[in-house]
Amino acid sequence: MDALLSALADPARWRFVALLAERPRSVGVLAQLAGARQPQTTKHLQALERAGVVTSQRAGQRRVYALQPGPLRDLATALNRLADAADEAGMRETYNRYGLDLDAERSAAQEPGWADGRSFDFQRSLAARPDTVWRHLTEDSLTAQWWAPDGLRVSELVFEARPGGRIVLEYREDEDADDSAGVVGRAGGAVEEVRPAERLAYRLSPFLPDGGPAFTGHLVFDLRPTATGTDLEVHYRIADTTVESADFVAGIEIGFGQSLDRLAALVAAGPHTTDLTEHDPDTRSTT
């Protein structure tokens, strides 16, 4: 397949393939129709023949080339498989949606404070008691397992679950097995309110590449017991927005929503282990 792709990657060769799809033709005619010199035409046709795309035979003083449809059909099948896999993965809709949000937020971010006061509300029905959900919100080893959007993982986490306690968060690519790709995101903040199994409030700021805060997120988690577990409501309000924060703001609804989906799946899976994945984040004790 590599030889086929390499042969077809040249625009001149692709032109000869198109001409040969119409009918077998001689080198001289192909050169004339393509507006190319005959020696160059011969080299391109020989490359296509080595890749199995065309075949040739001598007819008197001429060499006539014909297209081999089999390799092209194999290539089409392989490309269709890739397209089908992308459809089945189900990520394209989210990718496109984020792209639209990104364009809109970048256009809106014209001056500091451009998005101050904007808020996002999330609700999830969780299949675990409030005290169990609370542990997943406040214990580093459990929080690290869900507090990242799709495609990322928590590589460092400090969550001191007391008023004034520190929050330190660091992300890496989920598939970055040896951490060689580097940190892709950092955030920091402080806990503001702690009412075990009822309410948790904190502020958190994602950091720009220069280390400054992109904005301040004020998050309030309210837990309410239900017959089947816990209703969780999260109010996410942003303030202190910088012009450079557009990319972060665009990702809040999708990214934090994906994190909460992970939380819902985690508490539903129970029992609630504190074992970490193979990418153990650097998590530190809480109070």
Coordinates of N, CA, C and O in Angstrom, one line a residue, residues 65-203:
Y65 N 0.3 1.3 -22.5 CA 0.0 1.1 -21.0 C -1.5 1.0 -20.8 O -2.3 1.7 -21.5
A66 N -1.9 0.2 -19.8 CA -3.3 0.1 -19.4 C -3.4 0.1 -17.9 O -2.4 -0.3 -17.2
L67 N -4.5 0.6 -17.4 CA -4.7 0.7 -16.0 C -5.0 -0.6 -15.4 O -5.8 -1.4 -16.0
Q68 N -4.5 -0.9 -14.2 CA -4.9 -2.1 -13.4 C -5.9 -1.7 -12.3 O -5.5 -1.0 -11.3
P69 N -7.2 -2.0 -12.5 CA -8.2 -1.5 -11.5 C -8.1 -2.1 -10.1 O -8.5 -1.5 -9.1
G70 N -7.5 -3.3 -10.0 CA -7.5 -4.0 -8.7 C -6.8 -3.2 -7.6 O -7.5 -3.0 -6.5
P71 N -5.6 -2.6 -7.8 CA -5.0 -1.8 -6.7 C -5.8 -0.6 -6.3 O -5.8 -0.2 -5.1
L72 N -6.4 0.0 -7.3 CA -7.2 1.2 -7.0 C -8.5 0.8 -6.2 O -8.9 1.5 -5.2
R73 N -9.1 -0.3 -6.5 CA -10.2 -0.8 -5.7 C -9.7 -1.1 -4.2 O -10.4 -0.8 -3.3
D74 N -8.5 -1.7 -4.1 CA -8.0 -2.0 -2.8 C -7.8 -0.8 -2.0 O -8.1 -0.7 -0.8
L75 N -7.3 0.3 -2.7 CA -7.1 1.6 -2.0 C -8.4 2.2 -1.6 O -8.5 2.7 -0.4
A76 N -9.4 2.1 -2.5 CA -10.7 2.6 -2.1 C -11.3 1.9 -0.9 O -11.9 2.6 0.0
T77 N -11.1 0.6 -0.9 CA -11.6 -0.2 0.3 C -11.0 0.3 1.6 O -11.6 0.5 2.6
A78 N -9.6 0.5 1.5 CA -8.9 0.9 2.7 C -9.4 2.3 3.1 O -9.5 2.5 4.3
L79 N -9.6 3.2 2.2 CA -10.0 4.5 2.6 C -11.4 4.5 3.1 O -11.7 5.3 4.1
N80 N -12.3 3.7 2.6 CA -13.6 3.6 3.1 C -13.6 3.0 4.5 O -14.4 3.5 5.4
R81 N -12.7 2.1 4.8 CA -12.6 1.6 6.2 C -12.2 2.7 7.2 O -12.7 2.7 8.3
L82 N -11.3 3.5 6.7 CA -10.9 4.6 7.6 C -12.0 5.6 7.9 O -12.2 6.0 9.0
A83 N -12.8 5.9 6.8 CA -13.9 6.8 6.9 C -15.0 6.2 7.9 O -15.5 6.9 8.7
D84 N -15.2 4.9 7.7 CA -16.2 4.2 8.5 C -15.8 4.2 10.0 O -16.6 4.4 10.9
A85 N -14.5 4.0 10.2 CA -13.9 4.0 11.6 C -14.1 5.3 12.2 O -14.4 5.4 13.4
A86 N -13.9 6.4 11.5 CA -14.0 7.7 12.0 C -15.5 8.0 12.4 O -15.8 8.7 13.4
D87 N -16.4 7.5 11.5 CA -17.8 7.7 11.9 C -18.2 7.0 13.1 O -18.9 7.5 14.0
E88 N -17.7 5.7 13.2 CA -18.1 4.9 14.4 C -17.5 5.4 15.7 O -18.0 5.3 16.8
A89 N -16.3 6.1 15.6 CA -15.7 6.6 16.8 C -16.5 7.7 17.5 O -16.4 7.9 18.7
G90 N -17.4 8.3 16.7 CA -18.3 9.3 17.3 C -17.7 10.6 17.8 O -18.3 11.3 18.5
M91 N -16.5 10.9 17.4 CA -15.8 12.1 17.9 C -16.0 13.3 17.0 O -15.7 14.4 17.4
R92 N -16.3 13.0 15.8 CA -16.3 14.1 14.8 C -17.3 15.2 15.2 O -17.1 16.4 15.0
E93 N -18.5 14.8 15.6 CA -19.5 15.8 16.0 C -19.0 16.7 17.1 O -19.2 17.9 17.0
T94 N -18.4 16.1 18.1 CA -17.8 16.9 19.2 C -16.7 17.8 18.7 O -16.6 19.0 19.0
Y95 N -15.9 17.3 17.8 CA -14.8 18.1 17.2 C -15.3 19.3 16.5 O -14.8 20.4 16.6
N96 N -16.3 19.0 15.6 CA -16.9 20.1 14.8 C -17.6 21.1 15.7 O -17.5 22.3 15.5
R97 N -18.3 20.6 16.7 CA -19.0 21.5 17.6 C -18.0 22.4 18.4 O -18.2 23.7 18.5
Y98 N -16.9 21.9 18.8 CA -15.8 22.7 19.5 C -15.2 23.7 18.5 O -15.0 24.8 18.9
G99 N -15.1 23.3 17.3 CA -14.5 24.2 16.3 C -15.4 25.4 16.1 O -15.0 26.6 16.0
L100 N -16.7 25.2 16.1 CA -17.7 26.3 15.9 C -17.6 27.2 17.2 O -17.6 28.5 17.1
D101 N -17.6 26.6 18.4 CA -17.5 27.4 19.6 C -16.2 28.2 19.6 O -16.2 29.3 20.1
L102 N -15.2 27.6 19.2 CA -13.8 28.2 19.2 C -13.9 29.5 18.3 O -13.4 30.6 18.7
D103 N -14.4 29.4 17.1 CA -14.5 30.5 16.2 C -15.3 31.7 16.8 O -15.0 32.8 16.8
A104 N -16.4 31.3 17.5 CA -17.3 32.3 18.0 C -16.7 33.0 19.2 O -16.7 34.2 19.4
E105 N -16.0 32.2 20.1 CA -15.4 32.8 21.3 C -14.2 33.7 20.9 O -14.0 34.8 21.5
R106 N -13.4 33.3 19.9 CA -12.3 34.1 19.5 C -12.7 35.4 18.9 O -12.1 36.4 19.1
S107 N -13.8 35.4 18.2 CA -14.4 36.6 17.7 C -14.9 37.6 18.8 O -14.8 38.8 18.7
A108 N -15.4 37.0 19.8 CA -16.0 37.8 20.9 C -14.9 38.3 21.9 O -15.2 39.3 22.6
A109 N -13.8 37.7 21.9 CA -12.8 38.0 22.9 C -11.9 39.2 22.4 O -10.8 39.1 21.9
Q110 N -12.5 40.4 22.6 CA -11.8 41.6 22.0 C -11.2 42.4 23.1 O -10.3 43.2 22.8
E111 N -11.6 42.3 24.4 CA -11.0 43.0 25.5 C -11.1 42.3 26.8 O -12.0 41.4 26.9
P112 N -10.3 42.6 27.8 CA -10.4 41.9 29.0 C -11.8 42.0 29.6 O -12.5 43.0 29.5
G113 N -12.2 40.9 30.3 CA -13.6 40.9 30.9 C -14.7 40.6 29.9 O -15.9 40.6 30.3
W114 N -14.3 40.2 28.7 CA -15.3 40.0 27.6 C -16.4 38.9 28.0 O -17.5 39.0 27.5
A115 N -16.0 37.9 28.8 CA -17.0 36.9 29.1 C -17.3 36.8 30.6 O -17.9 35.8 31.1
D116 N -16.9 37.9 31.4 CA -17.2 37.9 32.8 C -18.7 37.7 33.1 O -19.5 38.3 32.4
G117 N -19.0 36.9 34.1 CA -20.4 36.6 34.5 C -21.1 35.5 33.7 O -22.2 35.1 34.1
R118 N -20.4 35.0 32.7 CA -21.1 33.9 32.0 C -21.1 32.7 32.9 O -20.1 32.5 33.6
S119 N -22.1 31.9 32.8 CA -22.2 30.7 33.6 C -22.7 29.5 32.8 O -23.3 29.6 31.8
F120 N -22.3 28.4 33.4 CA -22.7 27.1 32.8 C -23.3 26.2 33.9 O -22.8 26.2 35.0
D121 N -24.4 25.5 33.6 CA -25.0 24.7 34.6 C -25.0 23.2 34.1 O -25.3 23.0 32.9
F122 N -24.6 22.3 35.0 CA -24.5 20.9 34.7 C -25.4 20.1 35.7 O -25.3 20.5 36.9
Q123 N -26.0 19.1 35.2 CA -26.7 18.2 36.1 C -26.4 16.7 35.8 O -26.3 16.4 34.6
R124 N -26.2 15.9 36.8 CA -26.0 14.5 36.6 C -26.7 13.7 37.7 O -26.6 14.1 38.8
S125 N -27.3 12.6 37.3 CA -27.9 11.7 38.3 C -26.9 10.6 38.5 O -26.6 9.9 37.5
L126 N -26.4 10.5 39.7 CA -25.3 9.5 40.0 C -25.8 8.4 40.8 O -26.5 8.5 41.7
A127 N -25.3 7.2 40.4 CA -25.8 5.9 41.0 C -24.9 5.6 42.2 O -24.3 4.5 42.3
A128 N -24.8 6.5 43.2 CA -24.1 6.3 44.4 C -24.6 7.3 45.5 O -25.1 8.3 45.1
R129 N -24.4 6.9 46.7 CA -24.8 7.8 47.8 C -24.0 9.1 47.8 O -22.9 9.1 47.4
P130 N -24.6 10.1 48.4 CA -23.8 11.4 48.5 C -22.5 11.3 49.1 O -21.5 11.9 48.7
D131 N -22.3 10.4 50.2 CA -21.0 10.3 50.8 C -20.0 9.7 49.9 O -18.8 10.1 49.9
T132 N -20.5 8.8 49.0 CA -19.5 8.2 48.0 C -19.2 9.2 47.0 O -18.0 9.4 46.6
V133 N -20.2 9.9 46.5 CA -19.9 11.0 45.5 C -18.9 12.0 46.1 O -18.0 12.5 45.4
W134 N -19.1 12.4 47.3 CA -18.3 13.4 48.0 C -16.8 12.9 47.9 O -15.9 13.7 47.7
R135 N -16.6 11.6 48.2 CA -15.2 11.1 48.1 C -14.6 11.3 46.8 O -13.5 11.7 46.6
H136 N -15.4 11.1 45.7 CA -14.9 11.3 44.4 C -14.7 12.8 44.0 O -13.9 13.1 43.1
L137 N -15.3 13.6 44.8 CA -15.1 15.1 44.5 C -13.9 15.6 45.3 O -13.3 16.7 44.9
T138 N -13.5 14.9 46.4 CA -12.5 15.6 47.3 C -11.3 14.7 47.5 O -10.3 15.2 48.1
E139 N -11.3 13.4 47.2 CA -10.1 12.6 47.4 C -9.3 12.5 46.2 O -9.8 12.1 45.1
D140 N -8.0 12.9 46.3 CA -7.1 13.0 45.1 C -7.2 11.8 44.2 O -7.3 11.9 43.0
S141 N -7.0 10.6 44.8 CA -6.9 9.4 44.1 C -8.1 9.1 43.3 O -8.1 8.5 42.2
L142 N -9.3 9.5 43.8 CA -10.5 9.3 43.1 C -10.8 10.4 42.1 O -11.2 10.2 40.9
T143 N -10.6 11.6 42.5 CA -10.8 12.8 41.7 C -10.0 12.7 40.4 O -10.4 13.1 39.3
A144 N -8.7 12.2 40.5 CA -7.8 12.1 39.4 C -8.3 11.2 38.3 O -7.9 11.3 37.1
Q145 N -9.3 10.3 38.7 CA -9.7 9.4 37.7 C -10.8 9.9 36.8 O -11.2 9.3 35.8
W146 N -11.4 11.1 37.2 CA -12.5 11.6 36.3 C -12.3 13.0 35.9 O -12.9 13.5 34.9
W147 N -11.4 13.8 36.5 CA -11.4 15.2 36.3 C -10.5 15.6 35.1 O -9.5 16.2 35.2
A148 N -10.9 15.1 33.9 CA -10.2 15.4 32.7 C -11.2 15.2 31.5 O -12.0 14.2 31.6
P149 N -11.2 16.0 30.5 CA -12.0 15.7 29.3 C -11.5 14.6 28.5 O -10.4 14.1 28.8
D150 N -12.2 14.1 27.6 CA -11.8 13.0 26.7 C -10.5 13.3 26.1 O -10.3 14.5 25.6
G151 N -9.6 12.3 26.0 CA -8.3 12.5 25.4 C -7.2 13.0 26.3 O -6.1 13.0 25.9
L152 N -7.6 13.4 27.5 CA -6.6 13.9 28.5 C -6.7 13.1 29.8 O -7.7 12.4 30.0
R153 N -5.6 13.2 30.6 CA -5.6 12.5 31.9 C -5.0 13.4 32.9 O -4.2 14.3 32.5
V154 N -5.3 13.3 34.1 CA -4.7 14.0 35.2 C -3.3 13.4 35.5 O -3.2 12.3 35.8
S155 N -2.3 14.3 35.4 CA -0.9 13.8 35.7 C -0.4 14.3 37.0 O 0.5 13.8 37.6
E156 N -1.0 15.3 37.6 CA -0.7 15.8 38.9 C -1.9 16.5 39.5 O -2.6 17.2 38.8
L157 N -2.2 16.2 40.8 CA -3.4 16.7 41.4 C -3.1 17.0 42.9 O -2.6 16.1 43.6
V158 N -3.4 18.1 43.3 CA -3.4 18.4 44.8 C -4.8 19.0 45.0 O -5.2 20.0 44.4
F159 N -5.6 18.4 45.9 CA -6.9 18.9 46.3 C -7.0 18.9 47.8 O -7.2 17.8 48.4
E160 N -6.8 20.0 48.4 CA -6.9 20.1 49.9 C -8.4 20.5 50.3 O -8.7 21.7 50.2
A161 N -9.1 19.5 50.7 CA -10.6 19.7 50.8 C -10.9 20.4 52.2 O -11.5 19.8 53.1
R162 N -10.5 21.6 52.3 CA -10.8 22.5 53.4 C -10.9 23.9 53.0 O -10.2 24.2 52.0
P163 N -11.6 24.8 53.6 CA -11.6 26.2 53.2 C -10.2 26.8 53.1 O -9.5 26.6 54.1
G164 N -9.9 27.3 52.0 CA -8.5 27.9 51.8 C -7.5 26.9 51.3 O -6.4 27.2 51.0
G165 N -7.9 25.6 51.2 CA -7.0 24.6 50.7 C -6.7 24.8 49.3 O -7.4 25.3 48.5
R166 N -5.5 24.3 48.9 CA -4.9 24.5 47.5 C -5.5 23.5 46.6 O -5.9 22.4 46.9
I167 N -5.6 23.9 45.3 CA -5.9 23.0 44.2 C -4.8 23.2 43.2 O -4.6 24.3 42.7
V168 N -4.2 22.1 42.8 CA -3.2 22.1 41.7 C -3.6 21.0 40.7 O -3.8 19.9 41.2
L169 N -3.7 21.3 39.5 CA -4.1 20.4 38.5 C -3.2 20.5 37.2 O -2.9 21.6 36.8
E170 N -2.9 19.3 36.7 CA -2.0 19.2 35.6 C -2.5 18.1 34.6 O -2.9 17.1 35.1
Y171 N -2.6 18.4 33.3 CA -3.1 17.4 32.4 C -2.0 17.0 31.4 O -1.1 17.8 31.0
R172 N -2.1 15.8 30.9 CA -1.3 15.3 29.8 C -2.2 14.5 28.8 O -3.3 14.2 29.2
E173 N -1.7 14.3 27.6 CA -2.5 13.5 26.7 C -2.7 12.1 27.2 O -1.8 11.5 27.8
D174 N -3.9 11.6 27.0 CA -4.2 10.2 27.6 C -3.3 9.2 26.9 O -3.0 8.2 27.6
E175 N -2.9 9.3 25.7 CA -2.1 8.3 25.0 C -0.6 8.6 25.1 O 0.2 7.9 24.4
D176 N -0.2 9.6 25.8 CA 1.2 9.9 26.0 C 1.8 9.0 27.1 O 1.9 9.3 28.2
A177 N 2.1 7.7 26.7 CA 2.5 6.7 27.6 C 3.7 7.0 28.4 O 3.8 6.6 29.6
D178 N 4.7 7.7 27.9 CA 5.9 7.9 28.6 C 6.1 9.4 29.0 O 7.2 9.8 29.3
D179 N 5.0 10.2 28.9 CA 5.1 11.6 29.3 C 6.0 12.4 28.4 O 6.4 13.5 28.8
S180 N 6.4 11.9 27.2 CA 7.4 12.6 26.4 C 6.7 13.8 25.7 O 7.4 14.7 25.2
A181 N 5.4 13.8 25.5 CA 4.7 14.9 24.8 C 4.6 16.1 25.6 O 4.2 17.2 25.1
G182 N 4.8 16.1 26.9 CA 4.8 17.3 27.7 C 3.4 17.5 28.3 O 2.4 16.9 27.9
V183 N 3.4 18.5 29.2 CA 2.1 18.9 29.9 C 1.3 19.7 28.9 O 1.8 20.6 28.2
V184 N 0.0 19.4 28.8 CA -0.9 20.2 27.9 C -1.8 21.2 28.6 O -2.4 22.0 27.9
G185 N -1.8 21.1 29.9 CA -2.6 22.1 30.6 C -2.4 22.1 32.1 O -2.1 21.1 32.7
R186 N -2.4 23.3 32.7 CA -2.3 23.4 34.1 C -3.3 24.4 34.7 O -3.8 25.3 33.9
A187 N -3.7 24.2 35.9 CA -4.7 25.0 36.5 C -4.4 25.1 38.0 O -3.7 24.2 38.6
G188 N -4.8 26.1 38.7 CA -4.6 26.3 40.1 C -5.8 27.0 40.7 O -6.5 27.8 40.1
G189 N -6.0 26.8 42.0 CA -7.1 27.5 42.7 C -7.1 27.2 44.2 O -6.1 26.8 44.8
A190 N -8.3 27.5 44.8 CA -8.4 27.3 46.2 C -9.9 26.9 46.5 O -10.8 27.3 45.9
V191 N -10.0 26.1 47.6 CA -11.3 25.6 48.0 C -11.9 26.8 48.8 O -11.3 27.4 49.6
E192 N -13.2 27.0 48.6 CA -13.9 28.1 49.3 C -15.0 27.6 50.3 O -15.2 28.3 51.4
E193 N -15.7 26.5 50.1 CA -16.7 26.1 51.0 C -16.7 24.5 51.0 O -16.7 23.9 49.9
V194 N -16.8 24.0 52.2 CA -16.9 22.5 52.3 C -18.0 22.1 53.3 O -17.9 22.4 54.5
R195 N -19.0 21.5 52.8 CA -20.1 20.9 53.6 C -20.2 19.5 53.1 O -20.9 19.2 52.1
P196 N -19.6 18.6 53.8 CA -19.4 17.2 53.4 C -20.8 16.6 53.0 O -21.8 16.7 53.7
A197 N -20.7 16.0 51.8 CA -21.9 15.3 51.2 C -23.0 16.2 50.8 O -24.1 15.7 50.5
E198 N -22.8 17.5 50.9 CA -23.9 18.5 50.6 C -23.4 19.6 49.5 O -24.0 19.7 48.5
R199 N -22.3 20.3 49.9 CA -21.9 21.3 49.0 C -20.4 21.5 49.0 O -19.8 21.4 50.1
L200 N -19.8 21.7 47.8 CA -18.4 22.0 47.7 C -18.3 23.2 46.7 O -18.9 23.2 45.7
A201 N -17.5 24.2 47.1 CA -17.3 25.3 46.3 C -15.8 25.6 46.2 O -15.1 25.5 47.2
Y202 N -15.3 26.0 45.0 CA -13.9 26.4 44.9 C -13.8 27.2 43.6 O -14.7 27.3 42.8
R203 N -12.6 27.9 43.6 CA -12.3 28.7 42.4 C -11.1 28.0 41.7 O -10.2 27.5 42.4

